[in-house]
Coordinates of C-alpha atoms in Angstrom, one line a residue:
X1 CA -0.5 46.2 60.0
X2 CA 2.7 46.1 59.8
X3 CA 2.9 46.6 55.8
X4 CA 2.0 45.6 53.0
X5 CA 4.3 44.2 50.3
X6 CA 3.5 43.5 46.4
X7 CA 5.4 42.8 43.7
X8 CA 4.1 43.1 39.7
X9 CA 6.1 40.3 37.6
X10 CA 4.0 40.6 35.0
X11 CA 0.9 38.8 33.6
X12 CA 3.0 35.2 33.0
X13 CA 2.7 35.4 36.9
X14 CA 0.4 35.2 39.5
X15 CA 0.7 38.1 42.0
X16 CA 0.8 37.1 45.6
X17 CA 0.1 39.2 48.8
X18 CA 1.3 38.5 52.0
X19 CA 0.0 40.1 55.2
X20 CA 1.3 39.7 58.4
X21 CA -0.4 41.2 61.5
X22 CA 1.4 42.3 64.0
X23 CA -1.0 44.9 66.0
X24 CA -4.4 46.2 65.6
X25 CA -4.7 49.4 65.1
X26 CA -7.7 52.0 65.2
X27 CA -6.5 53.4 61.9
X28 CA -7.2 50.2 60.0
X29 CA -10.5 51.6 58.9
X30 CA -8.9 54.3 56.9
X31 CA -6.1 52.3 55.6
X32 CA -8.7 49.8 54.1
X33 CA -9.8 52.5 52.0
X34 CA -13.7 51.0 51.4
X35 CA -12.4 47.3 52.3
X36 CA -14.9 45.8 54.4
X37 CA -14.5 45.9 58.3
X38 CA -15.5 42.9 58.8
X39 CA -13.8 39.9 56.1
X40 CA -14.5 36.1 55.7
X41 CA -11.6 34.0 56.0
X42 CA -12.2 32.1 53.1
X43 CA -12.4 34.1 50.3
X44 CA -12.9 37.8 49.1
X45 CA -13.9 38.2 45.5
X46 CA -13.2 41.3 43.8
X47 CA -11.8 43.5 40.5
X48 CA -8.7 44.9 40.6
X49 CA -8.2 47.9 37.9
X50 CA -5.4 47.8 35.1
X51 CA -3.7 49.8 33.2
X52 CA -3.5 47.1 30.1
X53 CA -6.5 44.7 30.1
X54 CA -9.1 44.5 32.5
X55 CA -8.1 41.5 34.7
X56 CA -10.5 39.5 36.9
X57 CA -9.1 38.9 40.6
X58 CA -9.8 36.0 42.7
X59 CA -8.2 36.7 46.3
X60 CA -8.4 34.1 48.9
X61 CA -7.2 34.7 52.7
X62 CA -5.7 31.5 54.8
X63 CA -5.3 31.2 58.2
X64 CA -3.9 29.4 60.4
X65 CA -6.2 29.5 63.1
X66 CA -9.1 27.5 62.3
X67 CA -12.0 27.5 63.7
X68 CA -14.2 24.4 65.9
X69 CA -16.4 22.3 64.8
X70 CA -20.3 23.7 65.6
X71 CA -18.8 27.2 65.4
X72 CA -19.8 30.3 62.9
X73 CA -17.2 31.7 60.5
X74 CA -14.7 33.1 62.4
X75 CA -14.5 37.0 61.7
X76 CA -12.0 40.0 61.6
X77 CA -13.5 42.8 63.0
X78 CA -10.8 45.6 62.2
X79 CA -12.0 48.6 64.7
X80 CA -12.7 46.5 67.7
X81 CA -9.8 46.4 70.5
X82 CA -10.8 43.7 72.8
X83 CA -9.1 40.6 69.9
X84 CA -5.8 39.1 70.7
X85 CA -3.5 40.1 67.5
X86 CA -2.1 37.2 66.0
X87 CA 1.6 36.3 64.3
X88 CA -0.4 33.9 62.0
X89 CA 0.6 34.9 58.5
X90 CA -2.8 35.3 56.1
X91 CA -1.4 34.3 52.6
X92 CA -3.9 36.1 49.5
X93 CA -3.6 34.8 46.3
X94 CA -4.8 36.2 43.2
X95 CA -5.6 35.1 40.0
X96 CA -5.1 37.5 36.7
X97 CA -7.2 36.7 33.6
X98 CA -7.6 38.0 30.0
X99 CA -10.9 39.7 29.6
X100 CA -13.0 37.0 27.0
X101 CA -12.9 38.5 23.4
X102 CA -16.6 39.0 22.2
X103 CA -16.8 38.0 18.1
X104 CA -21.0 38.5 17.8
X105 CA -22.8 35.6 16.1
X106 CA -20.6 36.3 12.6
X107 CA -16.8 36.8 12.5
X108 CA -15.1 36.1 9.0
X109 CA -12.2 38.1 9.4
X110 CA -9.8 34.7 9.5
X111 CA -11.6 33.0 7.2
X112 CA -9.7 31.6 4.2
X113 CA -10.7 31.1 0.9
X114 CA -8.8 29.8 -2.5
X115 CA -8.2 31.4 -5.8
X116 CA -11.1 29.8 -7.3
X117 CA -13.9 31.1 -5.0
X118 CA -12.7 34.1 -4.7
X119 CA -12.7 35.1 -8.4
X120 CA -16.3 33.2 -8.3
X121 CA -18.0 34.8 -5.5
X122 CA -16.1 38.1 -5.6
X123 CA -15.8 38.4 -9.5
X124 CA -12.2 39.4 -9.7
X125 CA -9.0 37.9 -12.2
X126 CA -6.4 36.4 -11.1
X127 CA -4.3 40.0 -12.0
X128 CA -6.4 41.3 -8.5
X129 CA -5.4 38.9 -6.4
X130 CA -1.7 39.0 -7.5
X131 CA -0.7 42.0 -4.7
X132 CA -2.9 40.5 -1.6
X133 CA -1.6 38.4 0.9
X134 CA -0.8 34.2 -0.1
X135 CA -0.6 32.1 2.6
X136 CA 0.4 28.4 2.2
X137 CA -2.0 25.5 4.3
X138 CA -2.5 21.9 4.3
X139 CA -3.9 20.6 1.5
X140 CA -7.4 18.7 2.4
X141 CA -6.7 16.4 -0.9
X142 CA -4.4 13.8 -0.8
X143 CA -3.0 14.5 -4.4
X144 CA -1.1 17.6 -3.0
X145 CA 0.2 18.6 0.5
X146 CA -0.6 22.0 0.5
X147 CA -2.3 25.2 -1.6
X148 CA -2.6 28.9 -1.3
X149 CA -5.7 30.5 0.0
X150 CA -6.4 33.9 1.0
X151 CA -7.8 36.1 3.7
X152 CA -11.3 37.0 3.0
X153 CA -11.1 39.8 4.6
X154 CA -8.4 41.0 1.7
X155 CA -10.6 39.5 -1.0
X156 CA -13.9 41.8 0.3
X157 CA -11.2 45.1 0.4
X158 CA -10.4 44.7 -3.5
X159 CA -13.3 43.5 -4.4
X160 CA -15.2 46.7 -2.9
X161 CA -12.2 48.3 -4.3
X162 CA -12.9 46.9 -8.1
X163 CA -16.8 46.8 -8.4
X164 CA -17.3 50.2 -5.6
X165 CA -20.9 48.9 -4.0
X166 CA -22.1 45.3 -2.8
X167 CA -24.5 45.7 -5.4
X168 CA -22.2 46.0 -8.5
X169 CA -20.9 42.7 -7.4
X170 CA -24.1 41.3 -7.0
X171 CA -25.2 42.7 -10.2
X172 CA -22.3 41.1 -11.7
X173 CA -22.4 37.5 -10.2
X174 CA -26.4 37.8 -11.2
X175 CA -24.7 38.3 -14.9
X176 CA -22.1 35.2 -14.8
X177 CA -24.8 33.0 -13.3
X178 CA -27.0 33.4 -16.6
X179 CA -23.8 33.1 -19.3
X180 CA -23.0 29.9 -17.7
X181 CA -26.7 29.0 -17.7
X182 CA -26.8 29.7 -21.6
X183 CA -23.2 28.6 -22.3
X184 CA -23.9 25.0 -20.8
X185 CA -27.1 25.2 -22.4
X186 CA -25.3 25.7 -26.0
X187 CA -23.0 22.5 -24.8
X188 CA -25.7 20.6 -24.1
X189 CA -27.1 21.2 -27.6
X190 CA -23.5 21.3 -29.5
X191 CA -23.2 17.5 -27.9
X192 CA -26.7 16.4 -29.8
X193 CA -25.2 17.5 -32.7
X194 CA -21.5 15.8 -32.3
X195 CA -24.1 12.5 -31.7
X196 CA -26.1 12.9 -34.6
X197 CA -22.8 13.6 -36.7
X198 CA -21.5 10.3 -35.1
X199 CA -24.3 8.3 -36.1
X200 CA -24.4 9.6 -39.7
X201 CA -20.5 8.8 -40.1
X202 CA -19.9 6.6 -37.9
X203 CA -17.3 6.7 -34.9
X204 CA -13.8 6.1 -36.1
X205 CA -12.9 5.8 -32.2
X206 CA -14.1 3.4 -30.6
X207 CA -15.2 3.6 -26.6
X208 CA -12.3 1.3 -25.2
X209 CA -12.7 2.0 -21.6
X210 CA -17.0 1.0 -21.8
X211 CA -15.9 -2.3 -24.1
X212 CA -13.3 -3.1 -21.8
X213 CA -16.2 -3.4 -19.4
X214 CA -17.9 -6.4 -21.3
X215 CA -14.9 -8.6 -22.1
X216 CA -14.0 -9.1 -17.9
X217 CA -15.6 -10.1 -14.4
X218 CA -19.2 -9.3 -13.8
X219 CA -19.4 -7.8 -17.8
X220 CA -18.3 -10.9 -19.1
X221 CA -20.6 -13.3 -17.1
X222 CA -24.2 -10.6 -18.2
X223 CA -23.1 -10.2 -21.9
X224 CA -22.5 -14.2 -22.1
X225 CA -26.1 -14.3 -20.5
X226 CA -27.6 -12.0 -22.7
X227 CA -26.7 -13.8 -25.7
X228 CA -27.7 -17.7 -24.5
X229 CA -30.7 -16.6 -22.7
X230 CA -32.3 -14.6 -26.5
X231 CA -31.1 -17.5 -28.1
X232 CA -33.2 -20.1 -25.2
X233 CA -36.3 -17.9 -25.5
X234 CA -35.9 -18.0 -28.9
X235 CA -36.1 -21.6 -29.9
X236 CA -38.6 -22.1 -26.6
X237 CA -41.2 -19.7 -28.4
X238 CA -41.1 -21.5 -31.7
X239 CA -41.5 -24.8 -29.8
X240 CA -44.2 -23.4 -27.8
X241 CA -46.2 -22.3 -31.4
X242 CA -45.7 -26.0 -32.6
X243 CA -47.3 -27.8 -29.2
X244 CA -49.0 -25.3 -27.6
X245 CA -47.5 -26.1 -23.9
X246 CA -48.0 -24.2 -21.2
X247 CA -44.9 -25.0 -19.4
X248 CA -43.1 -24.5 -22.9
X249 CA -45.1 -20.9 -22.9
X250 CA -43.6 -19.8 -19.1
X251 CA -40.1 -21.4 -20.1
X252 CA -40.6 -19.0 -23.4
X253 CA -41.2 -16.0 -21.0
X254 CA -38.7 -16.8 -18.8
X255 CA -36.1 -16.8 -21.7
X256 CA -37.6 -13.6 -22.4
X257 CA -37.5 -11.9 -18.6
X258 CA -34.0 -13.2 -18.1
X259 CA -32.9 -11.4 -21.4
X260 CA -34.6 -7.7 -20.6
X261 CA -33.6 -7.6 -16.8
X262 CA -29.9 -8.9 -17.8
X263 CA -30.1 -6.2 -20.6
X264 CA -30.8 -3.7 -18.0
X265 CA -27.9 -5.5 -15.9
X266 CA -25.6 -4.5 -18.9
X267 CA -26.7 -0.3 -18.6
X268 CA -26.4 -0.3 -15.2
X269 CA -23.0 -2.2 -15.2
X270 CA -22.0 0.8 -18.1
X271 CA -23.8 3.8 -15.9
X272 CA -21.7 2.9 -12.4
X273 CA -18.5 3.6 -13.9
X274 CA -19.6 6.8 -14.7
X275 CA -17.1 9.7 -13.1
X276 CA -17.9 11.2 -10.1
X277 CA -19.8 14.8 -10.8
X278 CA -20.3 17.9 -8.0
X279 CA -24.2 16.5 -8.0
X280 CA -22.8 12.7 -7.4
X281 CA -19.6 13.6 -5.1
X282 CA -19.7 9.6 -4.4
X283 CA -20.0 8.1 -8.1
X284 CA -22.5 6.4 -9.4
X285 CA -22.1 3.0 -8.1
X286 CA -25.5 2.3 -7.0
X287 CA -26.7 2.1 -10.7
X288 CA -25.9 -1.6 -10.5
X289 CA -27.9 -2.3 -7.2
X290 CA -31.3 0.1 -9.1
X291 CA -30.7 -1.8 -12.2
X292 CA -30.7 -5.2 -10.2
X293 CA -33.4 -4.3 -7.9
X294 CA -35.2 -3.2 -11.6
X295 CA -34.5 -6.5 -12.8
X296 CA -36.1 -8.5 -9.3
X297 CA -39.3 -6.5 -9.8
X298 CA -39.3 -7.1 -13.8
X299 CA -38.8 -11.1 -12.6
X300 CA -41.8 -11.2 -10.4
X301 CA -44.3 -8.8 -13.0
X302 CA -43.6 -10.2 -16.3
X303 CA -41.8 -13.7 -15.5
X304 CA -43.7 -14.9 -12.4
X305 CA -46.8 -13.2 -13.5
X306 CA -47.2 -14.4 -16.6
X307 CA -46.1 -18.2 -15.8
X308 CA -49.0 -18.0 -13.0
X309 CA -51.7 -16.5 -15.0
X310 CA -50.8 -19.1 -18.4
X311 CA -51.1 -22.4 -15.3
X312 CA -54.2 -21.3 -14.5
X313 CA -55.9 -20.9 -17.4
X314 CA -54.3 -24.0 -18.6
X315 CA -56.1 -25.4 -15.3
X316 CA -59.5 -23.9 -16.1
X317 CA -59.6 -24.6 -19.8
X318 CA -57.5 -27.1 -20.6
X319 CA -56.3 -28.0 -23.7
X320 CA -54.9 -30.8 -25.6
X321 CA -51.2 -31.2 -26.3
X322 CA -49.4 -31.9 -29.9
X323 CA -46.1 -34.2 -30.3
X324 CA -43.7 -32.9 -27.2
X325 CA -40.9 -34.2 -29.1
X326 CA -39.4 -31.3 -30.6
X327 CA -40.4 -29.6 -26.7
X328 CA -38.3 -31.9 -25.3
X329 CA -35.2 -31.1 -27.4
X330 CA -35.0 -28.0 -27.3
X331 CA -35.8 -27.7 -23.1
X332 CA -32.2 -30.4 -23.4
X333 CA -30.6 -27.7 -25.4
X334 CA -31.8 -24.4 -23.1
X335 CA -30.5 -27.0 -19.8
X336 CA -27.2 -27.0 -21.9
X337 CA -26.9 -23.6 -21.9
X338 CA -28.0 -22.3 -18.8
X339 CA -25.9 -24.8 -17.5
X340 CA -22.6 -23.3 -19.1
X341 CA -23.8 -19.5 -18.1
X342 CA -24.4 -21.3 -14.6
X343 CA -20.8 -22.2 -14.4
X344 CA -19.6 -19.1 -15.8
X345 CA -21.3 -17.4 -12.7
X346 CA -20.4 -19.6 -10.2
X347 CA -16.5 -19.1 -11.1
X348 CA -16.7 -15.5 -11.1
X349 CA -18.3 -15.1 -7.7
X350 CA -15.9 -18.0 -6.0
X351 CA -12.8 -15.8 -8.2
X352 CA -14.8 -12.9 -6.1
X353 CA -15.1 -14.4 -2.9
X354 CA -11.9 -16.0 -2.8
X355 CA -10.5 -12.2 -3.1
X356 CA -12.3 -10.9 -0.3
X357 CA -11.9 -13.5 2.1
X358 CA -15.3 -14.8 2.1
X359 CA -17.2 -17.9 1.2
X360 CA -19.3 -18.3 -1.8
X361 CA -22.7 -18.0 0.7
X362 CA -21.5 -14.8 2.2
X363 CA -20.7 -13.3 -1.1
X364 CA -24.1 -14.0 -2.0
X365 CA -25.8 -13.2 0.6
X366 CA -24.2 -10.0 0.9
X367 CA -24.9 -9.3 -2.3
X368 CA -21.1 -8.4 -3.0
X369 CA -21.9 -8.2 -7.0
X370 CA -25.6 -7.6 -7.4
X371 CA -24.9 -7.8 -11.4
X372 CA -23.5 -11.5 -10.8
X373 CA -25.9 -12.6 -8.2
X374 CA -28.6 -11.6 -10.4
X375 CA -27.1 -13.7 -13.6
X376 CA -26.1 -16.6 -10.8
X377 CA -29.8 -16.5 -9.7
X378 CA -31.8 -16.4 -12.9
X379 CA -29.5 -19.1 -14.4
X380 CA -30.3 -21.8 -11.4
X381 CA -33.9 -20.6 -11.7
X382 CA -33.6 -21.6 -15.6
X383 CA -32.2 -25.3 -14.7
X384 CA -34.4 -25.8 -12.1
X385 CA -37.3 -24.5 -14.3
X386 CA -36.4 -26.7 -17.5
X387 CA -36.4 -29.7 -15.3
X388 CA -39.2 -28.6 -13.8
X389 CA -41.3 -28.1 -16.9
X390 CA -39.6 -31.4 -18.7
X391 CA -40.9 -33.6 -16.0
X392 CA -43.9 -32.5 -16.1
X393 CA -44.9 -32.4 -19.7
X394 CA -43.1 -35.9 -19.7
X395 CA -46.2 -37.1 -16.7
X396 CA -48.7 -35.2 -19.2
X397 CA -47.3 -37.6 -22.6
X398 CA -47.5 -40.5 -20.3
X399 CA -50.8 -40.0 -18.7
X400 CA -52.4 -37.9 -21.7
X401 CA -53.4 -35.4 -18.5
X402 CA -53.0 -31.8 -19.5
X403 CA -53.6 -31.1 -15.7
X404 CA -50.0 -31.9 -15.0
X405 CA -48.7 -29.4 -17.7
X406 CA -50.4 -26.6 -16.3
X407 CA -49.2 -27.3 -12.8
X408 CA -46.0 -27.5 -14.1
X409 CA -46.4 -23.7 -15.6
X410 CA -47.2 -22.8 -11.9
X411 CA -44.1 -24.1 -10.4
X412 CA -42.2 -21.7 -13.0
X413 CA -43.8 -19.1 -11.7
X414 CA -43.4 -20.1 -8.3
X415 CA -39.5 -21.0 -8.9
X416 CA -39.7 -16.8 -10.3
X417 CA -41.1 -15.5 -7.6
X418 CA -39.1 -16.4 -4.6
X419 CA -35.8 -15.5 -7.0
X420 CA -37.2 -11.8 -7.7
X421 CA -37.9 -12.0 -3.6
X422 CA -34.3 -12.9 -2.7
X423 CA -33.1 -10.0 -5.2
X424 CA -35.6 -7.6 -4.2
X425 CA -34.6 -7.8 -0.8
X426 CA -30.8 -7.9 -0.7
X427 CA -30.5 -5.2 -3.2
X428 CA -33.2 -3.1 -0.9
X429 CA -31.1 -3.5 2.0
X430 CA -27.7 -2.3 -0.3
X431 CA -29.1 0.6 -1.1
X432 CA -30.3 1.7 2.3
X433 CA -27.1 1.5 3.5
X434 CA -26.2 -1.3 5.7
X435 CA -22.9 -1.7 8.0
X436 CA -20.2 -4.0 7.1
X437 CA -19.0 -7.2 9.3
X438 CA -18.5 -6.4 12.5
X439 CA -14.9 -7.7 12.4
X440 CA -14.1 -5.6 9.9
X441 CA -15.3 -2.6 12.1
X442 CA -13.5 -3.8 15.3
X443 CA -10.4 -4.5 12.9
X444 CA -10.9 -0.4 12.1
X445 CA -11.3 0.4 15.5
X446 CA -8.3 -1.1 16.3
X447 CA -5.9 0.3 14.1
X448 CA -6.8 3.3 15.2
X449 CA -7.0 2.9 18.8
X450 CA -3.3 1.1 18.4
X451 CA -2.2 5.0 17.8
X452 CA 0.0 6.9 20.6
X453 CA -2.0 10.0 19.4
X454 CA -5.4 8.4 19.9
X455 CA -7.2 8.3 23.3
X456 CA -10.6 6.7 22.6
X457 CA -13.0 6.0 19.2
X458 CA -16.7 6.7 19.8
X459 CA -19.8 6.3 17.7
X460 CA -17.8 4.4 14.6
X461 CA -20.2 3.7 11.8
X462 CA -18.9 2.2 8.7
X463 CA -21.1 1.9 6.0
X464 CA -21.3 -0.2 2.7
X465 CA -21.6 1.8 -0.4
X466 CA -21.7 -1.0 -2.4
X467 CA -19.2 -2.6 -4.8
X468 CA -17.2 -3.1 -1.9
X469 CA -16.4 0.7 -1.2
X470 CA -16.8 1.4 2.5
X471 CA -17.5 5.2 4.1
X472 CA -15.8 5.0 7.6
X473 CA -16.5 8.1 10.0
X474 CA -15.8 7.9 13.9
X475 CA -15.2 10.3 16.4
X476 CA -11.9 10.8 17.9
X477 CA -10.5 11.7 21.0
X478 CA -7.0 12.9 20.4
X479 CA -3.8 13.0 23.2
X480 CA -3.4 16.6 23.2
X481 CA 0.5 15.7 25.3
X482 CA 1.6 13.6 22.6
X483 CA 0.5 16.1 19.3
X484 CA 2.0 18.8 21.5
X485 CA 5.4 16.8 21.5
X486 CA 4.6 15.8 17.7
X487 CA 4.7 19.5 17.2
X488 CA 7.5 20.0 19.5
X489 CA 9.5 17.6 17.8
X490 CA 9.7 19.6 14.6
X491 CA 10.4 23.0 16.5
X492 CA 14.1 24.3 17.2
X493 CA 13.5 24.4 21.3
X494 CA 16.1 26.7 21.7
X495 CA 14.5 29.0 19.5
X496 CA 11.3 28.4 21.4
X497 CA 13.0 29.3 24.4
X498 CA 14.3 32.4 23.7
X499 CA 11.1 33.4 22.6
X500 CA 9.9 32.5 25.7
X501 CA 12.2 34.2 28.0
X502 CA 11.1 37.6 25.8
X503 CA 7.5 37.3 26.8
X504 CA 7.2 40.5 29.3
X505 CA 3.5 41.8 28.8
X506 CA 0.4 40.3 28.0
X507 CA 0.9 41.5 24.4
X508 CA 3.8 39.6 24.2
X509 CA 2.0 36.5 25.6
X510 CA -0.9 36.6 23.9
X511 CA 1.4 36.3 20.2
X512 CA 2.8 33.6 21.9
X513 CA 0.4 31.3 22.5
X514 CA -1.4 32.8 19.2
X515 CA 1.7 31.6 17.4
X516 CA 1.7 28.2 19.0
X517 CA -1.6 27.7 19.4
X518 CA -2.8 27.6 15.6
X519 CA 0.5 25.9 14.8
X520 CA -0.7 22.9 17.3
X521 CA -4.0 22.8 15.7
X522 CA -2.6 22.5 12.4
X523 CA -0.5 19.8 13.7
X524 CA -3.7 18.2 14.9
X525 CA -5.0 18.4 11.4
X526 CA -2.0 16.5 10.0
X527 CA -2.6 13.6 12.7
X528 CA -6.3 13.2 11.4
X529 CA -4.7 13.3 7.5
X530 CA -2.4 10.5 9.0
X531 CA -4.9 8.6 10.5
X532 CA -7.0 8.8 7.1
X533 CA -4.2 7.5 5.4
X534 CA -2.8 4.9 6.9
X535 CA -6.9 3.2 7.4
X536 CA -7.3 3.8 3.1
X537 CA -3.9 1.7 2.8
X538 CA -4.8 -0.6 5.0
X539 CA -7.9 -1.3 3.9
X540 CA -8.5 -0.4 0.1
X541 CA -12.3 -1.2 0.2
X542 CA -12.2 2.2 2.4
X543 CA -13.1 4.6 0.1
X544 CA -14.0 7.6 2.7
X545 CA -12.7 8.6 6.1
X546 CA -14.3 11.2 8.5
X547 CA -12.8 11.7 11.5
X548 CA -13.6 14.0 13.7
X549 CA -12.2 15.3 16.8
X550 CA -14.2 14.9 19.8

């Protein structure tokens, strides 16, 4: 072997070693220092020592002398003197790789925590956090761009300095928890006393927020229905007492059920407007669906059940019916009042459906507004029930047969059962969490895929949370080149090039990569925030967006 030359240019470049065989000498075995005398022509894996970091080097030998097909691997015997020397170069490539750092099962030295969390978990004061390092990070909230955080390791060190031991921190945290529980109990008692005080002296300041809910939209429809159905129940009950008609009894029970159910709807509307709290981060919107579901069950049990029972008893034990003149008058008044409430509900649904770009039928079937749907279905059943009851009572007046009146009661009960089944089905579907329409999902997906930073969208889930609130979730495959280019566009390229020229050692390379790598990850997070904001702006129904990086 004529000679071996190798030049090291730092860890930023690969080492290349060129060997040229001019002659085979018997002393090659001594010069190899333990290398195998018989070397395969395709590769050799070994570890090369380093004074800085453990480096794994992979050496591959390339020769122009390729073996013929069917022959075994070519061997270079360093001690054999019968082989002819070759002038073809053998190129050896050495690949240097930094040793993988082991972090263990738990590694929290680089974690960031907010000041509030530091004070709550480590029992520190704001003055204790003042001397610590403050880091500005991108805020996860829409109302602010950045906020201040602290290194968890710094906070833990400061907590140990203040309290002395983890046991002391645990005791202080437990004591503060007990004080917080006592404070909440006192606050609850004070709120109860304040409520009793207001009830005794009267409130001088009305609750405008709650009152305004029942002056427009679904709240207005529900309040009108409560007033009209309450009056209808009172007059129908008087007519039943006077005539003894089974159909009139069913209609009175029907109006009572409607009044109670709509009062329950009003309670659901007021509860749905409550502000989200830590226990209910997505709010109380589903209270409208829960109230509508209970309303449907109530219609079935009280309205349909009692109507069926009274109709069956009328068939088994028919009773003579008195004059039905007053009953007809009350039914006529009920038809007018129920029809007026039905028109109010229809107009409200048409207005809301036009706003959402849906037809009247689609809006009702999808149960976009459960409170208005309940009023619509109940009033439609009430109008049909009044017509059915009047028809059966008329047949009884003409024929004198009380069985027609009992059949009218059974018909009203069947009508109420059908309405309750529809309400139970639609509200159960809404509470389970159904997907939005495929056209809407396609529109949201196309909006994401049209962005240059996005390569593909996978596992898309768009759930209707109720009351036109949509939660969108998707796994996004980002284009790393576009994200990196977006980061470089905001940097001083001359300064970056200067930093690259200053990389001479593995430590310099690691510091350079860690600095810009962290900044690129922050840029990726900013891209996610930008896409979420665009989705919410272009689709007001989308309230919660979860984009997972694939």
